């Protein structure tokens, strides 16, 4: 264990639940491993952090995040290499993004060693929970909530940072059908669209439930002014293969700076493929489709990895993408990313971190 700038105590469980997990049928987000990390912030500083057995919390009903939503989170994944060693994928990028979210939500920065070394210690302790089957991983969920017991509206002074982990299967089991949304808005300039604030997900529940009823899986959000430019899919960034180029919306404060998005852009550019990060209109996509230039479309995210899009629907216009077998880019990207994550090919970019 490296020397940390804060005390970290470990209380290991005496009653592991590992034998209760059916590792041959793991779904996303249903099971939690034996331990969790908890750290408290008060009097302007992070106090001791502890790794303790996973257990319910006891909180006052007046706890401020329950009322005003000062709550942020991250998603990170750990895999096992062929020797059985845990590999965490690009956690430093998640730490940086976590603190960007924290800043916007008037929450304290989490020090790098609390986030990264705390995560490594937790993953190491629960390494037997990392599944190894295709498309599985240990999903790591760091989060921070405001815990003042006060129902006046003001930035809190006390916070709790936690990390829990969950053996996870694929987020989407099949190519997704996307509905391009122009009734609701996810993010405006100056808002919190670039953060992983809980409210960004809470507000999407009703719009998502509505399109699910219509037979779609996810929303592709559009800008709030004209509903003309595409932004991101609820749980993912979005990419389109148009002709021999790949295009994706450029990062703005309305769009989450995805770690998988960045990884995919890097892999594509290293292959010599042109990636354009720029505003993309719905009209441009429809035109590319109708002229046969829209060859592939996919979402990227930590939970979803690289998720092929089966169709994109805007009003009555359904753009059905060609069958997956005909795709060159998304399939080979997913294979390359998987090989790096599982330590099956050399990690020349320093993306994986041992536990
Ligand atoms: C992730 O990809 O890790 C996410 O946070 C998306 C979703 C599961 C909320």
Short mmCIF file of C-alpha atoms and ligand atoms in Angstrom, two decimals:
data_model
loop_
_atom_site.label_atom_id
_atom_site.label_comp_id
_atom_site.label_asym_id
_atom_site.label_seq_id
_atom_site.Cartn_x
_atom_site.Cartn_y
_atom_site.Cartn_z
CA UNK A 1 0.00 0.00 0.00
CA UNK A 2 1.52 3.40 -0.97
CA UNK A 3 1.88 6.15 1.63
CA UNK A 4 -1.36 8.13 1.61
CA UNK A 5 -2.03 11.71 2.61
CA UNK A 6 -4.90 10.47 4.83
CA UNK A 7 -5.42 7.47 7.11
CA UNK A 8 -7.14 4.45 5.50
CA UNK A 9 -8.38 1.72 7.79
CA UNK A 10 -9.57 -1.66 6.54
CA UNK A 11 -12.13 -3.82 8.28
CA UNK A 12 -12.53 -7.03 6.28
CA UNK A 13 -15.82 -8.91 6.31
CA UNK A 14 -16.15 -12.14 8.25
CA UNK A 15 -19.14 -13.22 6.14
CA UNK A 16 -18.28 -13.01 2.43
CA UNK A 17 -21.25 -13.22 0.04
CA UNK A 18 -19.07 -14.26 -2.89
CA UNK A 19 -20.41 -17.82 -3.03
CA UNK A 20 -23.96 -16.44 -3.55
CA UNK A 21 -23.07 -14.96 -6.96
CA UNK A 22 -23.77 -16.90 -10.12
CA UNK A 23 -20.82 -15.76 -12.22
CA UNK A 24 -22.19 -17.47 -15.31
CA UNK A 25 -25.21 -15.14 -15.40
CA UNK A 26 -24.22 -11.67 -14.27
CA UNK A 27 -26.44 -8.74 -15.06
CA UNK A 28 -25.55 -5.09 -14.80
CA UNK A 29 -25.99 -3.38 -11.44
CA UNK A 30 -27.70 -6.08 -9.42
CA UNK A 31 -24.98 -7.40 -7.07
CA UNK A 32 -22.49 -5.62 -4.81
CA UNK A 33 -19.20 -6.97 -3.61
CA UNK A 34 -18.21 -7.51 0.01
CA UNK A 35 -16.69 -4.11 0.85
CA UNK A 36 -17.15 -0.38 0.34
CA UNK A 37 -15.00 2.67 0.94
CA UNK A 38 -16.34 5.57 3.02
CA UNK A 39 -14.71 8.94 3.71
CA UNK A 40 -16.16 11.98 5.44
CA UNK A 41 -15.48 15.63 4.78
CA UNK A 42 -16.06 18.13 7.54
CA UNK A 43 -14.45 21.24 9.03
CA UNK A 44 -13.00 21.95 5.58
CA UNK A 45 -10.99 18.70 5.29
CA UNK A 46 -11.26 15.02 4.42
CA UNK A 47 -11.14 12.87 7.52
CA UNK A 48 -10.04 9.25 7.83
CA UNK A 49 -11.23 6.90 5.08
CA UNK A 50 -12.27 3.35 5.82
CA UNK A 51 -12.95 0.21 3.86
CA UNK A 52 -15.71 -1.67 5.65
CA UNK A 53 -18.16 -4.49 4.87
CA UNK A 54 -20.86 -3.40 2.36
CA UNK A 55 -23.88 -2.42 4.43
CA UNK A 56 -26.87 -0.03 4.48
CA UNK A 57 -26.29 3.54 5.67
CA UNK A 58 -28.09 5.30 8.45
CA UNK A 59 -28.85 8.93 7.56
CA UNK A 60 -31.11 11.64 8.90
CA UNK A 61 -34.19 12.29 6.72
CA UNK A 62 -33.03 15.94 6.71
CA UNK A 63 -29.78 15.02 4.92
CA UNK A 64 -29.40 17.73 2.34
CA UNK A 65 -28.63 15.69 -0.83
CA UNK A 66 -31.99 13.92 -0.46
CA UNK A 67 -33.70 17.28 -0.90
CA UNK A 68 -31.51 19.38 -3.16
CA UNK A 69 -29.50 16.86 -5.11
CA UNK A 70 -25.92 17.85 -4.31
CA UNK A 71 -24.82 14.41 -5.49
CA UNK A 72 -22.31 13.29 -8.12
CA UNK A 73 -20.90 9.97 -9.27
CA UNK A 74 -18.50 8.22 -11.63
CA UNK A 75 -18.33 4.88 -13.41
CA UNK A 76 -15.04 2.97 -13.75
CA UNK A 77 -14.34 -0.66 -14.63
CA UNK A 78 -11.81 -3.25 -13.48
CA UNK A 79 -10.90 -6.40 -15.42
CA UNK A 80 -8.57 -9.33 -14.83
CA UNK A 81 -5.54 -9.92 -17.01
CA UNK A 82 -4.67 -13.49 -18.13
CA UNK A 83 -2.56 -13.95 -14.96
CA UNK A 84 -5.53 -13.00 -12.79
CA UNK A 85 -4.24 -9.53 -11.82
CA UNK A 86 -6.82 -6.72 -11.57
CA UNK A 87 -6.53 -3.91 -14.13
CA UNK A 88 -8.49 -0.69 -13.65
CA UNK A 89 -9.17 1.24 -16.86
CA UNK A 90 -8.13 4.94 -16.88
CA UNK A 91 -9.26 5.81 -13.32
CA UNK A 92 -7.27 9.04 -13.26
CA UNK A 93 -9.51 10.42 -16.04
CA UNK A 94 -12.55 9.60 -13.93
CA UNK A 95 -10.96 11.27 -10.91
CA UNK A 96 -10.39 14.46 -12.93
CA UNK A 97 -13.96 14.44 -14.23
CA UNK A 98 -15.28 13.74 -10.74
CA UNK A 99 -13.63 16.91 -9.48
CA UNK A 100 -15.00 18.91 -12.43
CA UNK A 101 -18.46 17.72 -11.40
CA UNK A 102 -17.67 18.50 -7.75
CA UNK A 103 -16.61 22.04 -8.56
CA UNK A 104 -19.81 22.78 -10.53
CA UNK A 105 -21.94 21.35 -7.73
CA UNK A 106 -20.12 23.35 -4.98
CA UNK A 107 -18.65 20.19 -3.48
CA UNK A 108 -15.04 19.70 -2.29
CA UNK A 109 -12.35 18.19 -4.50
CA UNK A 110 -11.54 14.59 -3.68
CA UNK A 111 -7.74 14.16 -3.43
CA UNK A 112 -6.19 11.92 -6.06
CA UNK A 113 -4.87 9.41 -3.53
CA UNK A 114 -8.23 9.07 -1.78
CA UNK A 115 -9.92 8.39 -5.12
CA UNK A 116 -7.26 6.28 -6.82
CA UNK A 117 -5.46 4.55 -3.95
CA UNK A 118 -8.74 4.05 -2.10
CA UNK A 119 -10.17 2.46 -5.25
CA UNK A 120 -7.09 0.27 -5.78
CA UNK A 121 -7.19 -0.95 -2.18
CA UNK A 122 -10.91 -1.73 -2.47
CA UNK A 123 -10.54 -3.55 -5.80
CA UNK A 124 -7.58 -5.48 -4.48
CA UNK A 125 -9.51 -6.60 -1.41
CA UNK A 126 -12.49 -7.68 -3.54
CA UNK A 127 -10.51 -8.95 -6.54
CA UNK A 128 -12.25 -12.32 -6.43
CA UNK A 129 -15.42 -10.44 -7.38
CA UNK A 130 -14.01 -9.45 -10.78
CA UNK A 131 -15.78 -11.64 -13.32
CA UNK A 132 -13.81 -12.93 -16.29
CA UNK A 133 -16.40 -13.99 -18.90
CA UNK A 134 -16.67 -12.03 -22.17
CA UNK A 135 -18.21 -8.57 -21.71
CA UNK A 136 -18.08 -8.76 -17.92
CA UNK A 137 -16.12 -6.61 -15.47
CA UNK A 138 -16.18 -5.20 -11.97
CA UNK A 139 -18.12 -1.93 -12.27
CA UNK A 140 -16.75 0.61 -9.79
CA UNK A 141 -19.07 3.39 -8.63
CA UNK A 142 -17.42 6.29 -6.75
CA UNK A 143 -19.91 8.90 -5.55
CA UNK A 144 -20.19 11.91 -3.25
CA UNK A 145 -23.23 13.31 -1.49
CA UNK A 146 -23.86 16.35 0.71
CA UNK A 147 -24.74 15.20 4.22
CA UNK A 148 -25.51 18.33 6.26
CA UNK A 149 -28.63 17.81 8.34
CA UNK A 150 -30.25 21.04 7.19
CA UNK A 151 -33.16 21.74 4.91
CA UNK A 152 -32.38 25.37 4.19
CA UNK A 153 -30.99 25.85 0.69
CA UNK A 154 -27.25 26.52 0.77
CA UNK A 155 -24.09 24.67 -0.27
CA UNK A 156 -23.44 21.96 2.30
CA UNK A 157 -20.41 21.81 4.56
CA UNK A 158 -20.32 18.08 5.20
CA UNK A 159 -19.92 15.45 2.49
CA UNK A 160 -19.53 11.73 2.22
CA UNK A 161 -17.40 10.11 -0.50
CA UNK A 162 -17.95 6.43 -1.13
CA UNK A 163 -16.91 3.72 -3.57
CA UNK A 164 -18.94 0.58 -4.10
CA UNK A 165 -18.24 -2.13 -6.67
CA UNK A 166 -20.48 -4.49 -8.58
CA UNK A 167 -19.68 -7.51 -10.76
CA UNK A 168 -21.36 -6.59 -14.02
CA UNK A 169 -22.46 -8.04 -17.32
CA UNK A 170 -23.16 -5.98 -20.44
CA UNK A 171 -25.33 -2.86 -20.04
CA UNK A 172 -27.04 -3.48 -23.38
CA UNK A 173 -27.46 -7.03 -24.65
CA UNK A 174 -28.34 -6.09 -28.21
CA UNK A 175 -28.01 -3.15 -30.62
CA UNK A 176 -30.07 -0.24 -29.35
CA UNK A 177 -33.00 1.55 -30.99
CA UNK A 178 -32.62 5.26 -30.45
CA UNK A 179 -35.27 7.97 -30.45
CA UNK A 180 -34.10 11.49 -31.30
CA UNK A 181 -35.78 13.68 -28.70
CA UNK A 182 -37.15 17.14 -29.42
CA UNK A 183 -39.75 17.45 -26.67
CA UNK A 184 -37.53 17.49 -23.57
CA UNK A 185 -34.08 19.01 -23.03
CA UNK A 186 -31.16 17.40 -21.22
CA UNK A 187 -28.73 20.30 -21.05
CA UNK A 188 -28.36 24.00 -21.81
CA UNK A 189 -25.13 26.01 -22.01
CA UNK A 190 -24.23 27.13 -18.51
CA UNK A 191 -26.00 24.14 -16.98
CA UNK A 192 -24.68 20.85 -15.62
CA UNK A 193 -24.75 18.70 -18.76
CA UNK A 194 -20.98 18.08 -18.60
CA UNK A 195 -21.17 16.71 -15.05
CA UNK A 196 -22.13 13.35 -13.67
CA UNK A 197 -24.57 14.99 -11.30
CA UNK A 198 -27.39 12.73 -10.12
CA UNK A 199 -29.97 15.24 -11.39
CA UNK A 200 -28.86 14.74 -15.00
CA UNK A 201 -30.04 11.15 -14.70
CA UNK A 202 -33.09 11.83 -12.52
CA UNK A 203 -34.49 14.24 -15.07
CA UNK A 204 -34.14 11.66 -17.84
CA UNK A 205 -36.39 9.04 -16.22
CA UNK A 206 -39.74 10.32 -17.50
CA UNK A 207 -38.57 11.03 -21.08
CA UNK A 208 -36.89 7.61 -21.17
CA UNK A 209 -39.97 5.83 -19.80
CA UNK A 210 -42.04 7.51 -22.52
CA UNK A 211 -39.84 6.38 -25.40
CA UNK A 212 -39.53 2.87 -23.90
CA UNK A 213 -43.32 2.65 -24.10
CA UNK A 214 -42.95 3.50 -27.79
CA UNK A 215 -40.51 0.59 -28.23
CA UNK A 216 -37.18 2.47 -28.15
CA UNK A 217 -34.25 1.84 -25.81
CA UNK A 218 -32.63 5.23 -25.37
CA UNK A 219 -32.89 8.90 -26.21
CA UNK A 220 -30.52 10.88 -28.37
CA UNK A 221 -30.79 14.36 -26.85
CA UNK A 222 -30.77 17.49 -28.98
CA UNK A 223 -29.86 21.09 -28.19
CA UNK A 224 -32.45 23.06 -26.24
CA UNK A 225 -32.60 26.10 -28.55
CA UNK A 226 -33.51 24.58 -31.91
CA UNK A 227 -33.56 20.80 -31.36
CA UNK A 228 -31.37 20.70 -34.41
CA UNK A 229 -28.00 19.46 -33.14
CA UNK A 230 -27.50 16.06 -31.51
CA UNK A 231 -25.77 16.00 -28.10
CA UNK A 232 -25.46 12.59 -26.44
CA UNK A 233 -27.43 9.48 -25.62
CA UNK A 234 -28.68 9.16 -22.01
CA UNK A 235 -25.92 6.84 -20.88
CA UNK A 236 -23.40 7.27 -23.69
CA UNK A 237 -21.62 9.60 -26.11
CA UNK A 238 -22.49 9.03 -29.75
CA UNK A 239 -20.44 8.37 -32.89
CA UNK A 240 -21.42 8.06 -36.56
CA UNK A 241 -19.41 6.54 -39.40
CA UNK A 242 -20.15 8.67 -42.46
CA UNK A 243 -18.30 7.65 -45.60
CA UNK A 244 -14.73 7.02 -44.49
CA UNK A 245 -14.86 9.50 -41.58
CA UNK A 246 -16.06 9.21 -38.02
CA UNK A 247 -18.00 12.14 -36.56
CA UNK A 248 -19.04 12.89 -32.99
CA UNK A 249 -20.44 16.01 -31.30
CA UNK A 250 -17.69 18.31 -30.01
CA UNK A 251 -17.37 18.68 -26.24
CA UNK A 252 -19.20 21.62 -24.72
CA UNK A 253 -20.67 22.19 -21.28
CA UNK A 254 -23.80 20.39 -22.49
CA UNK A 255 -21.96 17.12 -23.15
CA UNK A 256 -20.23 14.64 -20.85
CA UNK A 257 -16.52 14.21 -21.64
CA UNK A 258 -16.64 10.42 -21.79
CA UNK A 259 -13.50 8.44 -20.98
CA UNK A 260 -14.55 5.78 -23.49
CA UNK A 261 -15.26 8.58 -25.98
CA UNK A 262 -11.70 9.83 -25.57
CA UNK A 263 -10.29 6.28 -25.80
CA UNK A 264 -12.23 5.59 -29.02
CA UNK A 265 -11.09 8.86 -30.63
CA UNK A 266 -7.48 8.04 -29.72
CA UNK A 267 -7.68 4.49 -31.13
CA UNK A 268 -9.31 5.74 -34.34
CA UNK A 269 -6.77 8.52 -34.90
CA UNK A 270 -3.91 6.10 -34.18
CA UNK A 271 -5.31 3.97 -37.00
CA UNK A 272 -5.17 6.98 -39.31
CA UNK A 273 -8.95 7.39 -39.44
CA UNK A 274 -10.28 10.96 -39.55
CA UNK A 275 -12.40 11.83 -36.53
CA UNK A 276 -14.32 15.08 -36.64
CA UNK A 277 -15.50 16.53 -33.32
CA UNK A 278 -18.03 19.15 -34.37
CA UNK A 279 -21.69 20.16 -34.25
CA UNK A 280 -23.83 17.51 -36.02
CA UNK A 281 -27.37 18.20 -37.17
CA UNK A 282 -30.21 15.72 -37.42
CA UNK A 283 -30.62 16.80 -41.06
CA UNK A 284 -27.02 15.92 -41.83
CA UNK A 285 -27.51 12.42 -40.41
CA UNK A 286 -30.74 11.89 -42.37
CA UNK A 287 -29.06 13.07 -45.56
CA UNK A 288 -26.05 10.80 -44.99
CA UNK A 289 -28.43 7.91 -44.41
CA UNK A 290 -30.54 8.55 -47.49
CA UNK A 291 -27.43 8.82 -49.69
CA UNK A 292 -26.00 5.57 -48.29
CA UNK A 293 -23.14 7.29 -46.46
CA UNK A 294 -24.26 6.55 -42.87
CA UNK A 295 -22.57 3.21 -42.37
CA UNK A 296 -22.39 2.73 -38.60
CA UNK A 297 -23.60 4.46 -35.45
CA UNK A 298 -22.63 3.57 -31.92
CA UNK A 299 -22.67 4.82 -28.36
CA UNK A 300 -19.69 4.79 -26.01
CA UNK A 301 -19.63 4.77 -22.22
CA UNK A 302 -18.01 3.00 -19.30
CA UNK A 303 -21.09 0.94 -18.51
CA UNK A 304 -22.11 0.42 -22.13
CA UNK A 305 -18.59 0.10 -23.59
CA UNK A 306 -19.22 0.34 -27.36
CA UNK A 307 -22.91 -0.16 -28.06
CA UNK A 308 -24.02 -0.52 -31.70
CA UNK A 309 -27.11 1.42 -32.73
CA UNK A 310 -29.71 -0.57 -34.68
CA UNK A 311 -31.84 2.43 -35.65
CA UNK A 312 -32.29 6.16 -35.16
CA UNK A 313 -35.82 7.53 -35.30
CA UNK A 314 -36.75 11.16 -35.67
CA UNK A 315 -40.50 11.75 -35.86
CA UNK A 316 -41.62 9.34 -38.60
CA UNK A 317 -38.21 8.91 -40.19
CA UNK A 318 -36.56 5.67 -39.07
CA UNK A 319 -32.95 5.27 -40.10
CA UNK A 320 -32.16 1.55 -39.85
CA UNK A 321 -28.43 0.93 -39.83
CA UNK A 322 -26.95 -1.89 -41.97
CA UNK A 323 -26.56 -5.33 -40.30
CA UNK A 324 -23.73 -5.47 -37.77
CA UNK A 325 -21.76 -8.03 -39.79
CA UNK A 326 -21.18 -5.34 -42.41
CA UNK A 327 -19.61 -2.90 -39.95
CA UNK A 328 -15.83 -2.45 -39.96
CA UNK A 329 -15.18 0.16 -37.34
CA UNK A 330 -17.30 -0.38 -34.20
CA UNK A 331 -16.66 -4.12 -34.10
CA UNK A 332 -12.89 -3.87 -34.45
CA UNK A 333 -12.72 -0.92 -32.03
CA UNK A 334 -14.57 -2.91 -29.41
CA UNK A 335 -12.19 -5.84 -29.90
CA UNK A 336 -9.14 -3.58 -29.57
CA UNK A 337 -10.48 -1.82 -26.48
CA UNK A 338 -11.40 -5.16 -24.91
CA UNK A 339 -7.92 -6.53 -25.52
CA UNK A 340 -6.33 -3.50 -23.86
CA UNK A 341 -8.71 -3.62 -20.89
CA UNK A 342 -8.16 -7.32 -20.24
CA UNK A 343 -4.39 -7.02 -20.68
CA UNK A 344 -4.49 -9.21 -23.80
CA UNK A 345 -2.37 -6.78 -25.81
CA UNK A 346 0.32 -4.33 -24.75
CA UNK A 347 -1.05 -1.14 -23.19
CA UNK A 348 1.17 1.36 -24.98
CA UNK A 349 -0.79 4.36 -23.70
CA UNK A 350 -0.61 3.68 -19.95
CA UNK A 351 -4.38 3.33 -19.70
CA UNK A 352 -4.55 0.40 -17.29
CA UNK A 353 -3.68 0.66 -13.61
CA UNK A 354 -3.07 -2.36 -11.38
CA UNK A 355 -4.89 -2.66 -8.06
C1 LIG B 1 -21.33 4.80 -16.92
O1 LIG B 1 -21.20 4.54 -18.11
O2 LIG B 1 -20.51 4.43 -16.08
C2 LIG B 1 -22.47 5.57 -16.45
O3 LIG B 1 -22.34 6.20 -15.45
C3 LIG B 1 -23.72 5.51 -17.23
C4 LIG B 1 -24.89 4.96 -16.49
C5 LIG B 1 -24.74 3.59 -15.97
C6 LIG B 1 -25.45 5.91 -15.51
#
